[in-house]
Every structure is written in C-alpha cells, then in structure tokens.
Amino acid sequence: MLPLRFVCAFLISSGLFALSAQAAQREFRGAWVATVWNLDWPSQPGLSAEAQKAQLRALLDRAAELKLNAILLQVRPASDALYASDIEPWSQYLTGQAGVSPGYDPLVFAIAEAHARGLELHAWVNPFRAAVSAAETLPPNHVAKTRPEWVRRFGKQLWIDPGEPAARAYVIDVITDIAGRYDVDGVHLDDYFYPYPLKPGQASFPDDASWQRYGAKSGL
C-alpha cells in the first residue's frame, strides 16, 4: 500500500496540473481591430459590403491561425456606429460619409464570422470622443448636433464632457444598447479618461462650467 503522504502529494500535484490546464484554456489572447482612420479595417472608406466582409474574414482567419481566441473590434470610435443604431449615426469609416448605411450590419457579421472560427468578439467603445476633427461635417443625429451643450472642442477634436451627468448617462445608454442587442462576448472602453494635454503649459480640457456645477462641491 502506498504511503498516505505519497497519495496526498499525488492528488495535490494532479489537482494543480488540472488547474493549470484549465487556466491555459481560459487564457485571453486577443487583438485590437481599429476602425478609426481606417487603421485596420476596413482598409479605406467606401468599399463595397462584399469587399469589407472579405477583408474582415481575412483578419479573422489570421487571428485563428495565430491561435488567438478573441477580437476586440472598434465599433464606436467617435460617437458613431459600425453597427445598426437608433441612437448614433453610421460611421464615416464604412462608406466615407457619416450617417450612410453600408447595406449590412458589420457587427452582426463580425460576431457570426468570429464565433464560426472559435473566436470571441468584443465590442470596443470610445466613450467620450465625439469627433476626430472639429471640421467634420456631422449628420443631424450626431451628439454634437443633438446635445451641443455636452460637447467641448479640445485642440482639433470634439469631446463629450465626462463631467456632465446626463452625458455620462447617454454613453451608458449607447453601451447598454450594444450589449443588449448583440451577442458580443464583452465590451471594452478605451479613451475613457479626459484627453491628454495638447502641449506642456497649454490650457487643459475646457470643463470649468461642469466642474463648477457638479465637481466643486465634492471638495476634490
């Protein structure tokens, strides 16, 4: 009969091995797919729906070849939508013109294609960036048009002021809408902070009004 201490040691080591194997199976190996400025996908605005789909399939095929298990797809780079939304306009990075439908729902397509390859599909959201250029022509249903009192110009960009409680609630509604209507495996927030200073010594983010209304009394 084997000594009890040997049996216990064997069981403990077997358990640790099993835990290690389980941990390896749950390892998160993801890649970000940026849509802002057409950095990763689609390669340029205005491509046909079929060309966009072919490019995304190629990206997902490569991810599967590299043994990744998750894709973080940027679906809201600047208060716009790379998915069918009743809240925000279609992204310019799809068709070249904000507010114009690409003729299909890219997020539905991305989820189906990712899952078919054993990949998770996570929605990557930029919560407070309103426009990458203040000179852009924005559609009427863009937040900078519908709620201009929430939006601040900072440098060349437009940003939603995080100090406005109603603006934060709006962003939460957008994210909740994505999570509630799409079979995404997660939601990731990027640029969830105030924008970086433009240059040392230059003015900071212009949120004095919201600070006086809501922040000053906090004593921070």
GROMACS .gro file of C-alpha atoms in nm:
model
  220
    1MET     CA    1   0.000   0.000   0.000
    2LEU     CA    2   0.133   0.344  -0.090
    3PRO     CA    3   0.208   0.580   0.199
    4LEU     CA    4  -0.069   0.832   0.262
    5ARG     CA    5   0.169   1.123   0.215
    6PHE     CA    6   0.254   0.993  -0.134
    7VAL     CA    7  -0.114   0.961  -0.224
    8CYS     CA    8  -0.183   1.312  -0.093
    9ALA     CA    9   0.115   1.454  -0.281
   10PHE     CA   10  -0.001   1.281  -0.600
   11LEU     CA   11  -0.356   1.413  -0.561
   12ILE     CA   12  -0.232   1.766  -0.490
   13SER     CA   13   0.006   1.766  -0.786
   14SER     CA   14  -0.266   1.622  -1.010
   15GLY     CA   15  -0.506   1.891  -0.895
   16LEU     CA   16  -0.252   2.165  -0.960
   17PHE     CA   17  -0.188   2.024  -1.307
   18ALA     CA   18  -0.562   2.022  -1.378
   19LEU     CA   19  -0.597   2.380  -1.255
   20SER     CA   20  -0.303   2.482  -1.472
   21ALA     CA   21  -0.463   2.319  -1.775
   22GLN     CA   22  -0.793   2.492  -1.705
   23ALA     CA   23  -0.618   2.826  -1.666
   24ALA     CA   24  -0.447   2.778  -2.000
   25GLN     CA   25  -0.781   2.710  -2.166
   26ARG     CA   26  -0.916   3.037  -2.029
   27GLU     CA   27  -0.613   3.242  -2.131
   28PHE     CA   28  -0.718   3.562  -2.308
   29ARG     CA   29  -0.530   3.604  -2.636
   30GLY     CA   30  -0.688   3.895  -2.817
   31ALA     CA   31  -0.612   4.151  -3.083
   32TRP     CA   32  -0.749   4.501  -3.126
   33VAL     CA   33  -0.901   4.582  -3.466
   34ALA     CA   34  -0.908   4.960  -3.504
   35THR     CA   35  -1.157   5.124  -3.736
   36VAL     CA   36  -1.077   5.489  -3.659
   37TRP     CA   37  -0.897   5.647  -3.955
   38ASN     CA   38  -0.939   5.304  -4.121
   39LEU     CA   39  -0.627   5.186  -3.940
   40ASP     CA   40  -0.703   4.811  -3.952
   41TRP     CA   41  -1.046   4.763  -4.105
   42PRO     CA   42  -1.192   4.844  -4.346
   43SER     CA   43  -0.876   4.941  -4.529
   44GLN     CA   44  -1.044   5.250  -4.671
   45PRO     CA   45  -1.390   5.407  -4.664
   46GLY     CA   46  -1.633   5.347  -4.946
   47LEU     CA   47  -1.554   4.982  -5.017
   48SER     CA   48  -1.846   4.762  -5.114
   49ALA     CA   49  -2.009   4.550  -4.848
   50GLU     CA   50  -1.860   4.237  -5.003
   51ALA     CA   51  -1.509   4.387  -5.005
   52GLN     CA   52  -1.544   4.488  -4.641
   53LYS     CA   53  -1.663   4.139  -4.549
   54ALA     CA   54  -1.375   3.977  -4.737
   55GLN     CA   55  -1.121   4.193  -4.555
   56LEU     CA   56  -1.273   4.113  -4.217
   57ARG     CA   57  -1.279   3.740  -4.295
   58ALA     CA   58  -0.908   3.760  -4.379
   59LEU     CA   59  -0.834   3.932  -4.046
   60LEU     CA   60  -1.031   3.670  -3.856
   61ASP     CA   61  -0.862   3.388  -4.046
   62ARG     CA   62  -0.524   3.529  -3.949
   63ALA     CA   63  -0.630   3.560  -3.586
   64ALA     CA   64  -0.735   3.196  -3.583
   65GLU     CA   65  -0.405   3.092  -3.746
   66LEU     CA   66  -0.217   3.273  -3.469
   67LYS     CA   67  -0.418   3.080  -3.207
   68LEU     CA   68  -0.587   3.391  -3.074
   69ASN     CA   69  -0.922   3.347  -2.906
   70ALA     CA   70  -1.067   3.699  -2.907
   71ILE     CA   71  -1.106   4.001  -3.130
   72LEU     CA   72  -1.172   4.349  -2.991
   73LEU     CA   73  -1.349   4.530  -3.274
   74GLN     CA   74  -1.377   4.907  -3.252
   75VAL     CA   75  -1.748   4.969  -3.308
   76ARG     CA   76  -1.780   5.326  -3.178
   77PRO     CA   77  -1.465   5.527  -3.248
   78ALA     CA   78  -1.615   5.878  -3.229
   79SER     CA   79  -1.979   5.884  -3.118
   80ASP     CA   80  -2.065   5.695  -3.435
   81ALA     CA   81  -2.162   5.336  -3.503
   82LEU     CA   82  -2.021   5.048  -3.703
   83TYR     CA   83  -2.348   4.870  -3.631
   84ALA     CA   84  -2.716   4.948  -3.683
   85SER     CA   85  -2.808   5.204  -3.418
   86ASP     CA   86  -3.115   5.412  -3.345
   87ILE     CA   87  -2.905   5.633  -3.117
   88GLU     CA   88  -2.598   5.730  -3.320
   89PRO     CA   89  -2.517   5.770  -3.690
   90TRP     CA   90  -2.337   5.522  -3.912
   91SER     CA   91  -1.961   5.572  -3.906
   92GLN     CA   92  -1.788   5.754  -4.189
   93TYR     CA   93  -1.518   5.486  -4.188
   94LEU     CA   94  -1.758   5.247  -4.360
   95THR     CA   95  -1.897   5.443  -4.654
   96GLY     CA   96  -1.694   5.763  -4.647
   97GLN     CA   97  -1.996   5.962  -4.534
   98ALA     CA   98  -2.127   5.967  -4.179
   99GLY     CA   99  -2.487   5.862  -4.144
  100VAL     CA  100  -2.495   5.644  -4.456
  101SER     CA  101  -2.570   5.272  -4.417
  102PRO     CA  102  -2.318   5.026  -4.563
  103GLY     CA  103  -2.605   4.797  -4.661
  104TYR     CA  104  -2.546   4.538  -4.388
  105ASP     CA  105  -2.477   4.525  -4.015
  106PRO     CA  106  -2.100   4.486  -3.969
  107LEU     CA  107  -2.130   4.386  -3.604
  108VAL     CA  108  -2.377   4.106  -3.676
  109PHE     CA  109  -2.145   3.984  -3.950
  110ALA     CA  110  -1.832   4.012  -3.734
  111ILE     CA  111  -1.989   3.820  -3.445
  112ALA     CA  112  -2.105   3.535  -3.669
  113GLU     CA  113  -1.772   3.505  -3.850
  114ALA     CA  114  -1.568   3.526  -3.529
  115HIS     CA  115  -1.776   3.266  -3.349
  116ALA     CA  116  -1.755   3.036  -3.651
  117ARG     CA  117  -1.376   3.038  -3.601
  118GLY     CA  118  -1.391   2.983  -3.226
  119LEU     CA  119  -1.309   3.348  -3.156
  120GLU     CA  120  -1.481   3.572  -2.906
  121LEU     CA  121  -1.596   3.907  -3.043
  122HIS     CA  122  -1.573   4.201  -2.804
  123ALA     CA  123  -1.714   4.547  -2.876
  124TRP     CA  124  -1.451   4.818  -2.833
  125VAL     CA  125  -1.607   5.155  -2.749
  126ASN     CA  126  -1.453   5.501  -2.716
  127PRO     CA  127  -1.698   5.659  -2.473
  128PHE     CA  128  -1.618   6.031  -2.481
  129ARG     CA  129  -1.457   6.113  -2.816
  130ALA     CA  130  -1.718   6.294  -3.024
  131ALA     CA  131  -1.526   6.366  -3.345
  132VAL     CA  132  -1.164   6.323  -3.452
  133SER     CA  133  -1.186   6.657  -3.631
  134ALA     CA  134  -1.397   6.956  -3.534
  135ALA     CA  135  -1.408   7.044  -3.904
  136GLU     CA  136  -1.603   6.729  -3.996
  137THR     CA  137  -1.950   6.754  -4.143
  138LEU     CA  138  -2.159   6.569  -3.888
  139PRO     CA  139  -2.507   6.426  -3.950
  140PRO     CA  140  -2.809   6.574  -3.770
  141ASN     CA  141  -2.837   6.282  -3.525
  142HIS     CA  142  -2.478   6.312  -3.405
  143VAL     CA  143  -2.447   6.402  -3.036
  144ALA     CA  144  -2.255   6.720  -3.122
  145LYS     CA  145  -2.568   6.832  -3.308
  146THR     CA  146  -2.837   6.696  -3.078
  147ARG     CA  147  -2.670   6.787  -2.747
  148PRO     CA  148  -2.408   7.054  -2.822
  149GLU     CA  149  -2.411   7.164  -2.456
  150TRP     CA  150  -2.230   6.839  -2.366
  151VAL     CA  151  -1.958   6.872  -2.629
  152ARG     CA  152  -1.629   7.059  -2.594
  153ARG     CA  153  -1.369   7.143  -2.852
  154PHE     CA  154  -1.019   7.049  -2.744
  155GLY     CA  155  -0.748   7.109  -3.000
  156LYS     CA  156  -0.872   6.979  -3.333
  157GLN     CA  157  -1.116   6.729  -3.184
  158LEU     CA  158  -1.458   6.728  -3.020
  159TRP     CA  159  -1.514   6.552  -2.689
  160ILE     CA  160  -1.816   6.475  -2.474
  161ASP     CA  161  -1.761   6.632  -2.132
  162PRO     CA  162  -1.747   6.346  -1.877
  163GLY     CA  163  -1.835   6.599  -1.607
  164GLU     CA  164  -2.191   6.624  -1.738
  165PRO     CA  165  -2.407   6.360  -1.563
  166ALA     CA  166  -2.657   6.348  -1.850
  167ALA     CA  167  -2.373   6.295  -2.096
  168ARG     CA  168  -2.242   6.001  -1.894
  169ALA     CA  169  -2.593   5.854  -1.886
  170TYR     CA  170  -2.612   5.891  -2.264
  171VAL     CA  171  -2.287   5.699  -2.311
  172ILE     CA  172  -2.411   5.426  -2.078
  173ASP     CA  173  -2.730   5.402  -2.286
  174VAL     CA  174  -2.521   5.354  -2.602
  175ILE     CA  175  -2.315   5.077  -2.442
  176THR     CA  176  -2.621   4.910  -2.291
  177ASP     CA  177  -2.785   4.913  -2.634
  178ILE     CA  178  -2.489   4.727  -2.785
  179ALA     CA  179  -2.474   4.471  -2.505
  180GLY     CA  180  -2.850   4.419  -2.511
  181ARG     CA  181  -2.897   4.370  -2.885
  182TYR     CA  182  -2.580   4.192  -2.993
  183ASP     CA  183  -2.424   3.861  -2.891
  184VAL     CA  184  -2.093   4.022  -2.802
  185ASP     CA  185  -1.864   3.844  -2.558
  186GLY     CA  186  -1.753   4.162  -2.385
  187VAL     CA  187  -1.738   4.541  -2.401
  188HIS     CA  188  -1.409   4.730  -2.374
  189LEU     CA  189  -1.375   5.101  -2.301
  190ASP     CA  190  -1.081   5.293  -2.445
  191ASP     CA  191  -1.006   5.665  -2.402
  192TYR     CA  192  -1.242   5.665  -2.104
  193PHE     CA  193  -1.040   5.945  -1.944
  194TYR     CA  194  -1.002   6.315  -2.014
  195PRO     CA  195  -0.792   6.381  -2.327
  196TYR     CA  196  -0.421   6.430  -2.288
  197PRO     CA  197  -0.289   6.791  -2.269
  198LEU     CA  198  -0.212   6.926  -2.613
  199LYS     CA  199   0.130   7.061  -2.515
  200PRO     CA  200   0.301   7.134  -2.182
  201GLY     CA  201   0.171   7.459  -2.042
  202GLN     CA  202  -0.131   7.480  -2.270
  203ALA     CA  203  -0.488   7.504  -2.146
  204SER     CA  204  -0.646   7.191  -2.004
  205PHE     CA  205  -0.977   7.041  -2.106
  206PRO     CA  206  -1.245   7.316  -2.105
  207ASP     CA  207  -1.476   7.173  -1.840
  208ASP     CA  208  -1.485   7.467  -1.598
  209ALA     CA  209  -1.863   7.504  -1.632
  210SER     CA  210  -1.944   7.141  -1.550
  211TRP     CA  211  -1.685   7.144  -1.272
  212GLN     CA  212  -1.849   7.444  -1.109
  213ARG     CA  213  -2.193   7.285  -1.137
  214TYR     CA  214  -2.110   6.932  -1.025
  215GLY     CA  215  -1.749   6.891  -0.916
  216ALA     CA  216  -1.652   7.187  -0.700
  217LYS     CA  217  -1.886   7.091  -0.417
  218SER     CA  218  -1.721   6.748  -0.395
  219GLY     CA  219  -1.420   6.907  -0.228
  220LEU     CA  220  -1.170   6.739  -0.462
   0.00000   0.00000   0.00000
